Coordinates of N, CA, C and O in Angstrom, one line a residue:
X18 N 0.8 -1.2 0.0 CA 0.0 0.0 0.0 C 0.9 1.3 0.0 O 0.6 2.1 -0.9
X19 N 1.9 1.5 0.8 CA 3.2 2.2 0.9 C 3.6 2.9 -0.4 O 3.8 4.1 -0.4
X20 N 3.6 2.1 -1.5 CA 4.2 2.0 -2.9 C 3.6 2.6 -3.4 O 4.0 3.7 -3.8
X21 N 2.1 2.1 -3.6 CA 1.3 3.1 -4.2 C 0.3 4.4 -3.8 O -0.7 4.7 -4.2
X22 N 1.1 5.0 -2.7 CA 0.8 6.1 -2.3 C 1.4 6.8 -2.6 O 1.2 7.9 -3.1
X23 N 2.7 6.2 -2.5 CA 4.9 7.1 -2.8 C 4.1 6.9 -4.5 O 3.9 8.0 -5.0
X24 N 3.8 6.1 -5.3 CA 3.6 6.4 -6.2 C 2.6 7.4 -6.7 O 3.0 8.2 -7.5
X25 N 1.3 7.6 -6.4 CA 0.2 8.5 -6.3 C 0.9 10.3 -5.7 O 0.7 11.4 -6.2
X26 N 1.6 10.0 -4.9 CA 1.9 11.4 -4.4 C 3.0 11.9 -5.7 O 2.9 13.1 -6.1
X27 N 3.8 11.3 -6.2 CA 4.8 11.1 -6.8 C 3.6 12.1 -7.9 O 3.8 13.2 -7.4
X28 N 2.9 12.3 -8.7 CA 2.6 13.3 -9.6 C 2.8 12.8 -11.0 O 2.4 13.6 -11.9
X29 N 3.4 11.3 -11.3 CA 3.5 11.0 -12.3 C 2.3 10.6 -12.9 O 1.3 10.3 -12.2
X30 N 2.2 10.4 -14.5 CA 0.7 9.9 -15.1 C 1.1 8.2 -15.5 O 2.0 7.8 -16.1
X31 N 0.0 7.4 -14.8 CA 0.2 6.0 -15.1 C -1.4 5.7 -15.6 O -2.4 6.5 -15.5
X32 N -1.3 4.2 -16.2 CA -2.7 4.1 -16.4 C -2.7 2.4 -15.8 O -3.7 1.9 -15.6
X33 N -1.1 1.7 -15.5 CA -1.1 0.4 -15.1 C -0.4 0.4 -14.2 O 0.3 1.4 -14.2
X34 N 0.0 -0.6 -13.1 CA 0.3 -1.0 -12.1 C 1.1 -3.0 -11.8 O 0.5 -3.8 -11.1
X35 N 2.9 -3.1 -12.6 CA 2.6 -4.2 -12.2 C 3.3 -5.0 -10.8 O 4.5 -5.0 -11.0
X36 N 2.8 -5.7 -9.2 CA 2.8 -5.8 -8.3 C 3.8 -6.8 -8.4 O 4.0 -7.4 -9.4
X37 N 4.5 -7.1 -7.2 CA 5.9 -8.0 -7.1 C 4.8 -8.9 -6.6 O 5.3 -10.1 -6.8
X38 N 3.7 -9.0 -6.1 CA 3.2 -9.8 -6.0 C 1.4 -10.0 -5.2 O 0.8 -9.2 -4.4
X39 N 1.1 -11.1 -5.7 CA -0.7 -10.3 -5.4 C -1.2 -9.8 -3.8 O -2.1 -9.0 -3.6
X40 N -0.6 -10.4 -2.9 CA -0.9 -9.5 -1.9 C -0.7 -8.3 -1.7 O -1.4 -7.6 -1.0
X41 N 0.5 -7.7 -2.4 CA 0.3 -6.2 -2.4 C -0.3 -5.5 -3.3 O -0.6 -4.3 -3.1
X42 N -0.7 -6.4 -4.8 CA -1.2 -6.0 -5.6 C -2.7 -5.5 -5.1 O -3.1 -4.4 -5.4
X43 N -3.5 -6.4 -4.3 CA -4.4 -6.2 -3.1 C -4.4 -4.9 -2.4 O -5.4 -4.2 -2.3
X44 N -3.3 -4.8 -2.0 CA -3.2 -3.6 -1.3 C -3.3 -2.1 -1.8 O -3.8 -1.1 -1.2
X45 N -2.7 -2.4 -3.1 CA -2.4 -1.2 -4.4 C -4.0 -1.5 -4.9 O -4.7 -0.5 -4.9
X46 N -4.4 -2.3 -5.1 CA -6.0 -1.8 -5.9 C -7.0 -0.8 -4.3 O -7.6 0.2 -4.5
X47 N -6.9 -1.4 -2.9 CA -7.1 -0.7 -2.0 C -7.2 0.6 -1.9 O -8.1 1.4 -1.8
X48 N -5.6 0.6 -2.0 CA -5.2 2.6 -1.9 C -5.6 3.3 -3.0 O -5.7 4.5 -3.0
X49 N -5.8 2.6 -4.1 CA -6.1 3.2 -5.4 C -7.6 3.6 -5.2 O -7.5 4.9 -5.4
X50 N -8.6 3.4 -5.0 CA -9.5 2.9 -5.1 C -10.0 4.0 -3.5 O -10.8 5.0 -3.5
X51 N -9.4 3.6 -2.7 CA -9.6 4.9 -1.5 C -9.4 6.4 -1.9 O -10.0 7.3 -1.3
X52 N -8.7 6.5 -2.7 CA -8.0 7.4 -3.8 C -9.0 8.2 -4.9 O -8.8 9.2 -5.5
X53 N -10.2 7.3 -5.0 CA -10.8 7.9 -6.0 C -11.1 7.5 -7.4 O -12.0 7.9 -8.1
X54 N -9.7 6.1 -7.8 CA -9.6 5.7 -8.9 C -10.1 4.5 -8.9 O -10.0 3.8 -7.9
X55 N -10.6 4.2 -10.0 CA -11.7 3.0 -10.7 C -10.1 1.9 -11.2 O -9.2 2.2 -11.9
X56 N -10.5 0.3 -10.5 CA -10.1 -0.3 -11.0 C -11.0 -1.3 -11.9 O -12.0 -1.8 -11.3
X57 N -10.8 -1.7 -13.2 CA -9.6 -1.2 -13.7 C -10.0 0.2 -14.9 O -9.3 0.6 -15.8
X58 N -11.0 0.4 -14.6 CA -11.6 2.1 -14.9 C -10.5 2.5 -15.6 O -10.1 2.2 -16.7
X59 N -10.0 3.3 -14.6 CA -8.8 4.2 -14.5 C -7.1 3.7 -14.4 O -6.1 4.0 -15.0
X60 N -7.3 2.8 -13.6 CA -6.0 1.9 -13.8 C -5.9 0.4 -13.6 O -6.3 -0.3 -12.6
X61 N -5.3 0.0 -14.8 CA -4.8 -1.6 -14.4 C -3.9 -2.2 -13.2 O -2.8 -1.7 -12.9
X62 N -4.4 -3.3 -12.5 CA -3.3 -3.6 -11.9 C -3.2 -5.3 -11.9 O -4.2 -6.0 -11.7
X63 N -1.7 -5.8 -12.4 CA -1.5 -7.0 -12.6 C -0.5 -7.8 -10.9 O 0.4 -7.3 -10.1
X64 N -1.0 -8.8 -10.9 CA -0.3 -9.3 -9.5 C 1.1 -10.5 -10.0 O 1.6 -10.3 -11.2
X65 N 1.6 -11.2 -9.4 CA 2.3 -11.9 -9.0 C 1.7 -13.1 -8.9 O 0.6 -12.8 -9.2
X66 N 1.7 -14.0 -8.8 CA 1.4 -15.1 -8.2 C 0.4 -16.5 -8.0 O 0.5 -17.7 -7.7
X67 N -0.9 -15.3 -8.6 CA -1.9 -16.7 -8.7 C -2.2 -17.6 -7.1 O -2.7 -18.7 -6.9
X68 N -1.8 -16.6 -6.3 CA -2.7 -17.2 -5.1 C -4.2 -16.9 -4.9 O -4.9 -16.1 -5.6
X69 N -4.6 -17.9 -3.7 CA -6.1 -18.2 -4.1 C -6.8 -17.3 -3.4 O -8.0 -17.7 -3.2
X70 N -6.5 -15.9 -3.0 CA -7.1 -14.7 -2.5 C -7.5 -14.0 -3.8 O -8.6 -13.6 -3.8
X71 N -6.5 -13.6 -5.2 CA -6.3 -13.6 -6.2 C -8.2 -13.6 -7.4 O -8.8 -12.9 -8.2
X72 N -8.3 -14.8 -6.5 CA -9.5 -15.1 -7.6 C -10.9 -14.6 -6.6 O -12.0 -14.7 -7.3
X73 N -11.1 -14.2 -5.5 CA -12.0 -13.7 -4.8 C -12.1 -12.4 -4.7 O -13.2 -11.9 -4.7
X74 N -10.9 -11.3 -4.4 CA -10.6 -10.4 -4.5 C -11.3 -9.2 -5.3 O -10.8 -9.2 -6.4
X75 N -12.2 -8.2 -5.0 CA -12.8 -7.4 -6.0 C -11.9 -6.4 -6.0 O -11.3 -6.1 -5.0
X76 N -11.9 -5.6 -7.6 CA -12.1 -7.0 -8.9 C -11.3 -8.1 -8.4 O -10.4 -8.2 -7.5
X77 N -11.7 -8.8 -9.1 CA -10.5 -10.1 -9.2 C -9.7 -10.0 -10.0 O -9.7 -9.6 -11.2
X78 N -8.5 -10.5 -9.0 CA -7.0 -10.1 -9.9 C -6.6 -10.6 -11.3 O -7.0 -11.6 -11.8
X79 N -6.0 -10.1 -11.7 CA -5.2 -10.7 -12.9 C -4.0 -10.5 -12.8 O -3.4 -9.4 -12.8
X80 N -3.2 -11.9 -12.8 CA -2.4 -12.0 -12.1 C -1.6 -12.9 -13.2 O -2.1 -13.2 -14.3
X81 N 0.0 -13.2 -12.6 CA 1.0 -14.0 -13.3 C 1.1 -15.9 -12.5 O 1.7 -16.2 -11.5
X82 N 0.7 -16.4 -12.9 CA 1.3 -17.5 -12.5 C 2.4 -18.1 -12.9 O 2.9 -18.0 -13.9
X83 N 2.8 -18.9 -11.6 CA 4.6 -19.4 -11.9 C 4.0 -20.7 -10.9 O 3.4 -20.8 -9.9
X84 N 4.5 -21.8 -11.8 CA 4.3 -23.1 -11.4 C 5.5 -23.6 -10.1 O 6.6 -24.2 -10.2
X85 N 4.7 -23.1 -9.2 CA 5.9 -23.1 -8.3 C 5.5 -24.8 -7.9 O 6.5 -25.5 -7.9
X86 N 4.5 -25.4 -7.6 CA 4.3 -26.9 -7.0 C 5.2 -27.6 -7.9 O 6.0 -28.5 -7.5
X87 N 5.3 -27.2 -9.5 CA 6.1 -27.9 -10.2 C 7.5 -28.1 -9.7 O 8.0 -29.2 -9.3
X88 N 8.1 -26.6 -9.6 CA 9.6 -26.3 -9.5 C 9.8 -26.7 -7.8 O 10.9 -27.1 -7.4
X89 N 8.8 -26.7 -7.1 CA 9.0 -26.9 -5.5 C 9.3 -28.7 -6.2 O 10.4 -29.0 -6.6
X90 N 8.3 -29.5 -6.3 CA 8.8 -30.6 -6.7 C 9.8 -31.6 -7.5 O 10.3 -32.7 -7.3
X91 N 10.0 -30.5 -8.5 CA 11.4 -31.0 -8.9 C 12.7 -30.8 -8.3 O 13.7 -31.6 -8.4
X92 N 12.8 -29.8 -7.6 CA 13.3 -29.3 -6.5 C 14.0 -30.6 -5.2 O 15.1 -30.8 -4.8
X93 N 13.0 -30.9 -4.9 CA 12.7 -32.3 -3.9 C 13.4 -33.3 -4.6 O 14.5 -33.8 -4.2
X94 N 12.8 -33.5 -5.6 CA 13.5 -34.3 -6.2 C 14.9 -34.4 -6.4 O 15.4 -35.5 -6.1
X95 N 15.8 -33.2 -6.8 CA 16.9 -33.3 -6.9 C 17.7 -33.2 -5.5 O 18.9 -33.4 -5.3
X96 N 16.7 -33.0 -4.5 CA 17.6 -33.0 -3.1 C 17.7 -34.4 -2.3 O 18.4 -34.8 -1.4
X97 N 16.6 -34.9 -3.0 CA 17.0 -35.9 -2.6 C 17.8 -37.2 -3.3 O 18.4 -38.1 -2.6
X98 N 17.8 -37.3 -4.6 CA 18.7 -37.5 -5.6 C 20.3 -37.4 -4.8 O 21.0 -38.3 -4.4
X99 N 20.6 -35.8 -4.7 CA 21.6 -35.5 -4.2 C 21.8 -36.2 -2.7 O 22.9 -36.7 -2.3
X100 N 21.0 -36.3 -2.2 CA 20.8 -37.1 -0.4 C 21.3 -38.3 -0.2 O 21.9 -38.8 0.8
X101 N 21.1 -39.0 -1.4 CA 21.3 -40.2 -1.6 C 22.5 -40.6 -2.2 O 22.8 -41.7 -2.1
X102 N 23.5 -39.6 -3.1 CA 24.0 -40.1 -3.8 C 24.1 -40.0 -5.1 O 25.1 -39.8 -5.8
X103 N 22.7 -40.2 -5.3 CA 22.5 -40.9 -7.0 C 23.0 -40.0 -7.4 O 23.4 -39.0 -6.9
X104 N 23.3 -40.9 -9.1 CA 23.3 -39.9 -10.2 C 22.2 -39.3 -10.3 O 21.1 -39.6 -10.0
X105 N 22.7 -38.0 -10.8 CA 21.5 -37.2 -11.1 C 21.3 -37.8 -13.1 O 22.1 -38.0 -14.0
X106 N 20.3 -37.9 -13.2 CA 19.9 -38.3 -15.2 C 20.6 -36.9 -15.5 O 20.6 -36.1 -14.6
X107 N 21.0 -36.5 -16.7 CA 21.4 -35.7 -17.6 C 20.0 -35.3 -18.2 O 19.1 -36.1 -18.6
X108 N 19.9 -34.1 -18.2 CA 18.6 -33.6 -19.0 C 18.6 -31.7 -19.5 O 19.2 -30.8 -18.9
X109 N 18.0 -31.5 -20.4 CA 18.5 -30.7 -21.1 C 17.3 -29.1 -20.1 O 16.1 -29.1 -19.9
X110 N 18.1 -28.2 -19.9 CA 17.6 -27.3 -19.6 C 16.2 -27.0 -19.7 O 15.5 -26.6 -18.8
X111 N 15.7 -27.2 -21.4 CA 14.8 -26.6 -21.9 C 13.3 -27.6 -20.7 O 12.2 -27.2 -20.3
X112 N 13.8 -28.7 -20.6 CA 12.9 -29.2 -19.9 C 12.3 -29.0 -18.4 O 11.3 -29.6 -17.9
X113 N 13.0 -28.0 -17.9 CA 13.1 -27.7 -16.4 C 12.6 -26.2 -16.6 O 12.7 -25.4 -15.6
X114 N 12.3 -25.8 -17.7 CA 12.4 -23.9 -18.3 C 10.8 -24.0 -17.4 O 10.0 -24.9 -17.5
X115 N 10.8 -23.0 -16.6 CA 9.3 -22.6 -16.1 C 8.9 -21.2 -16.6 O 9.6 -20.2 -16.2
X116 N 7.8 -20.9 -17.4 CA 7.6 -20.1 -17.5 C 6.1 -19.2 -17.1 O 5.1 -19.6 -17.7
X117 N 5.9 -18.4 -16.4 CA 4.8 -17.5 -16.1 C 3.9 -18.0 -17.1 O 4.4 -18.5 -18.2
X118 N 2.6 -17.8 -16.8 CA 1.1 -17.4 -17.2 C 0.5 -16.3 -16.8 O 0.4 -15.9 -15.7
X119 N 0.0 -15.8 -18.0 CA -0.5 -14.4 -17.4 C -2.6 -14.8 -17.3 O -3.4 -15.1 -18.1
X120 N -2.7 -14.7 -16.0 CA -4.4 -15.1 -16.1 C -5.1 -13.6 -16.3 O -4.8 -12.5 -15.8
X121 N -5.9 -13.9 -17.1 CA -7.0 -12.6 -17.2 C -8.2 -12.6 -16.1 O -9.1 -13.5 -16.1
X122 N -8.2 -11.9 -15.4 CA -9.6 -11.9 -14.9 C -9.9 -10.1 -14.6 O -9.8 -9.3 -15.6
X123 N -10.1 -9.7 -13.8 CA -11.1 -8.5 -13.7 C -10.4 -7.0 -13.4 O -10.9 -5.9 -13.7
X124 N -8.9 -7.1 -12.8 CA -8.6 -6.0 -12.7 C -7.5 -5.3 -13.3 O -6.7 -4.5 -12.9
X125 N -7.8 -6.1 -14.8 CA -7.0 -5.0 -15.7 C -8.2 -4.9 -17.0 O -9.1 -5.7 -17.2
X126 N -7.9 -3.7 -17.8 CA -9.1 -3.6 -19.3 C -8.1 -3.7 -20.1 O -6.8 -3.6 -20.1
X127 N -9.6 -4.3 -21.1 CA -9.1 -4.6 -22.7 C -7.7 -3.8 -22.8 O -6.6 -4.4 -22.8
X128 N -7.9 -2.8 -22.8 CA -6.4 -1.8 -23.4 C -5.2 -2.4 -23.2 O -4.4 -2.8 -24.1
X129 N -4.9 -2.5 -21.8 CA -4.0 -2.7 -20.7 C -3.5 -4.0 -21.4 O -2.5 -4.2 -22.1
X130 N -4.7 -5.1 -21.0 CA -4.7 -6.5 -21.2 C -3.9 -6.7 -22.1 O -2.7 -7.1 -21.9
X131 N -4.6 -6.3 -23.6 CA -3.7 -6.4 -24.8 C -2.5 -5.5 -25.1 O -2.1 -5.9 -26.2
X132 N -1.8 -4.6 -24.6 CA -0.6 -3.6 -24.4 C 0.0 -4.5 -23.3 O 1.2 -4.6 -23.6
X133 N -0.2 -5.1 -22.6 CA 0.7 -6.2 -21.6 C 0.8 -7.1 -22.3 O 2.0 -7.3 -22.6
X134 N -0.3 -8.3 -23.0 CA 0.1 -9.0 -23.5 C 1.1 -9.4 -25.1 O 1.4 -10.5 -25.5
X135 N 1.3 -8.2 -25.7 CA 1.9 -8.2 -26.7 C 3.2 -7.4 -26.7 O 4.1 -7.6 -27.6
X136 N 3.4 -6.2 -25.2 CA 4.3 -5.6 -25.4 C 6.1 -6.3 -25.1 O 6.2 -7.2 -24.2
X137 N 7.0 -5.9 -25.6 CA 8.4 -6.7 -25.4 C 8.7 -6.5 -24.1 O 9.0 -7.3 -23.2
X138 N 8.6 -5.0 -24.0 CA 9.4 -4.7 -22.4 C 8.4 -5.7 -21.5 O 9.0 -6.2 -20.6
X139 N 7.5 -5.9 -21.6 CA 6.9 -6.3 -20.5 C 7.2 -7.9 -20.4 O 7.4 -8.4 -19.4
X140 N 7.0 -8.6 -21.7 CA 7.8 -9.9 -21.9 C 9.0 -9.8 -21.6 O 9.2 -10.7 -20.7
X141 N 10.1 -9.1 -21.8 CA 11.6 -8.7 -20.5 C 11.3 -8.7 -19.2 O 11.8 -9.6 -18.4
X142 N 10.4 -7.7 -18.7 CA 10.5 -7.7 -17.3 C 9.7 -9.0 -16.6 O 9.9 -9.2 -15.4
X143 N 8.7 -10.1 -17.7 CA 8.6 -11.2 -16.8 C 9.8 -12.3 -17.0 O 10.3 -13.0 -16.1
X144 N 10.1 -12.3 -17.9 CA 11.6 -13.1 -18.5 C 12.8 -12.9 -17.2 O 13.5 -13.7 -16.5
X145 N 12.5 -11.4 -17.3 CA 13.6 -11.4 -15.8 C 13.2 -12.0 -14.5 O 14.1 -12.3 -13.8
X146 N 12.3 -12.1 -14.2 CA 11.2 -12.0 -12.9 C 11.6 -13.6 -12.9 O 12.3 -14.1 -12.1
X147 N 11.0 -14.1 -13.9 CA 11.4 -15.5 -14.0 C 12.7 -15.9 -13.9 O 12.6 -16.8 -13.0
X148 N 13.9 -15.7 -14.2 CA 15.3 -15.6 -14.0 C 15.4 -15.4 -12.8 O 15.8 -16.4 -12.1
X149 N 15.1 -14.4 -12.1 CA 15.1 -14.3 -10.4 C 14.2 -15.1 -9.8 O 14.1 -14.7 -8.6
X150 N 13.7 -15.9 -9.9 CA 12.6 -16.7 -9.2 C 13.4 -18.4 -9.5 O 13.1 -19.5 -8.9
X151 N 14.4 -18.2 -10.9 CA 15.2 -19.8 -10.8 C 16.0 -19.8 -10.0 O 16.4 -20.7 -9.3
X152 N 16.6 -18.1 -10.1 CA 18.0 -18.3 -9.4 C 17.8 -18.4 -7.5 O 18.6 -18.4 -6.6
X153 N 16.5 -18.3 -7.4 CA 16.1 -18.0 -5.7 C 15.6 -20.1 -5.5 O 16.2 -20.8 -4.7
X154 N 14.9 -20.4 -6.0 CA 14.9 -22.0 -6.4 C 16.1 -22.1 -6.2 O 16.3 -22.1 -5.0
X155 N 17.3 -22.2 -7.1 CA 18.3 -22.7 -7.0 C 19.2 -22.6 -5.9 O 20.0 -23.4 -5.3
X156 N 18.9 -21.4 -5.6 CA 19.7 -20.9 -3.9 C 18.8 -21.9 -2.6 O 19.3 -22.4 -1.6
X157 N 17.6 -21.8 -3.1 CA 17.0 -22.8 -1.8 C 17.0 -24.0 -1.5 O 16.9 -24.6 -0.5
X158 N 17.4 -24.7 -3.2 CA 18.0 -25.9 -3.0 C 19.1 -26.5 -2.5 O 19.4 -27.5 -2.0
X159 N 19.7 -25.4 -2.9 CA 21.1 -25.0 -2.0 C 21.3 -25.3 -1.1 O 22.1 -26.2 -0.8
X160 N 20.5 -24.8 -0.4 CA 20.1 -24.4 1.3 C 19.4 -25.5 1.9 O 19.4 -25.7 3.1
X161 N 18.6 -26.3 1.0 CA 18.4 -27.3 2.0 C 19.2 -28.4 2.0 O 19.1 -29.3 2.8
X162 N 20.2 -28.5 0.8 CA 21.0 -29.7 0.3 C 22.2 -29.6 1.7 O 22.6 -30.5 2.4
X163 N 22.4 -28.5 1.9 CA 23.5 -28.0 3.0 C 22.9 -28.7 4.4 O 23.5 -29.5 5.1
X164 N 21.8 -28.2 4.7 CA 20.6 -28.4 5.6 C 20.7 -30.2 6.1 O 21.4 -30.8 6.8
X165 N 19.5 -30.6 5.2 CA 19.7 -31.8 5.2 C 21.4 -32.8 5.3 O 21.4 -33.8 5.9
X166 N 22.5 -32.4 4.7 CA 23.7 -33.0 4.9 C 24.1 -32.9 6.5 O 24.4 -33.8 7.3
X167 N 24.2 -31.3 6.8 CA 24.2 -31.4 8.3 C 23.4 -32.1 9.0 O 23.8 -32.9 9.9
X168 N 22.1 -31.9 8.7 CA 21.3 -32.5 10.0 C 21.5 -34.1 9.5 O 20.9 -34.7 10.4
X169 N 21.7 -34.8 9.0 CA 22.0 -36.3 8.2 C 23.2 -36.5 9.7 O 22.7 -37.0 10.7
X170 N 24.5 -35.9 9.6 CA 25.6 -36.3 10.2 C 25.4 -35.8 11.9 O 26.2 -36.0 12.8

């Protein structure tokens, strides 16, 4: 909510909003909306996450999903792989690639919708988002691979 007040006071002209993640996104359609402005009226706002607040939420969000049960599971998988020993199988990147879903539902318009869904910068900025969300996976695998060896001995 913080963000988008610093943002609101800030004087700049926006017509979209996209949230590191849907509970603040929550928060930001709130302040907005206390504010005076119609979502998604006056402004779009896209979330993060695809949690299940997300789809109840008026409007209801429209939001990014990231298959995290997938990546949490393969995840497991390789730690314990590694726990054990095993070889790990050889397998090619492309197969492990997770990529966001953008869900449509109620709190962004047509305009927005299709200007998000076609524009590059914004395919960059989830491209990156995604990059930082393998490399934070990869760090937690990390962390429990370390984890589990200690608590093992």
């Amino acid at each position: 909510q913080s963000a988008a007040q610093n943002l609101l006071a800030s004087g700049q002209p926006f017509s979209a909003i996209f949230v590191y993640n849907d509970a603040m996104a929550i928060g930001a359609i709130s302040t907005l909306e206390d504010n005076g402005y119609k979502v998604p009226g006056d402004v779009s706002v896209i979330g993060f996450d695809d949690v299940l607040i997300a789809r109840y939420s008026r409007p209801k969000l429209t939001t990014l999903n990231y298959p995290i049960e997938k990546m949490a599971q393969h995840a497991a998988q390789l730690a314990l792989t590694h726990f054990k020993n095993e070889i790990v199988e050889s397998v090619s990147h492309s197969e492990h690639k997770y990529l966001p879903r953008l869900v449509k539902r109620e709190s962004t318009s047509i305009n927005e919708y299709q200007r998000v869904s076609t524009s590059i910068n914004e395919y960059q900025r989830v491209s990156k988002i995604a990059h930082n969300q393998k490399k934070l996976m990869s760090n937690t695998l990390k962390y429990y691979r370390i984890n589990l060896c200690i608590n093992y001995k």
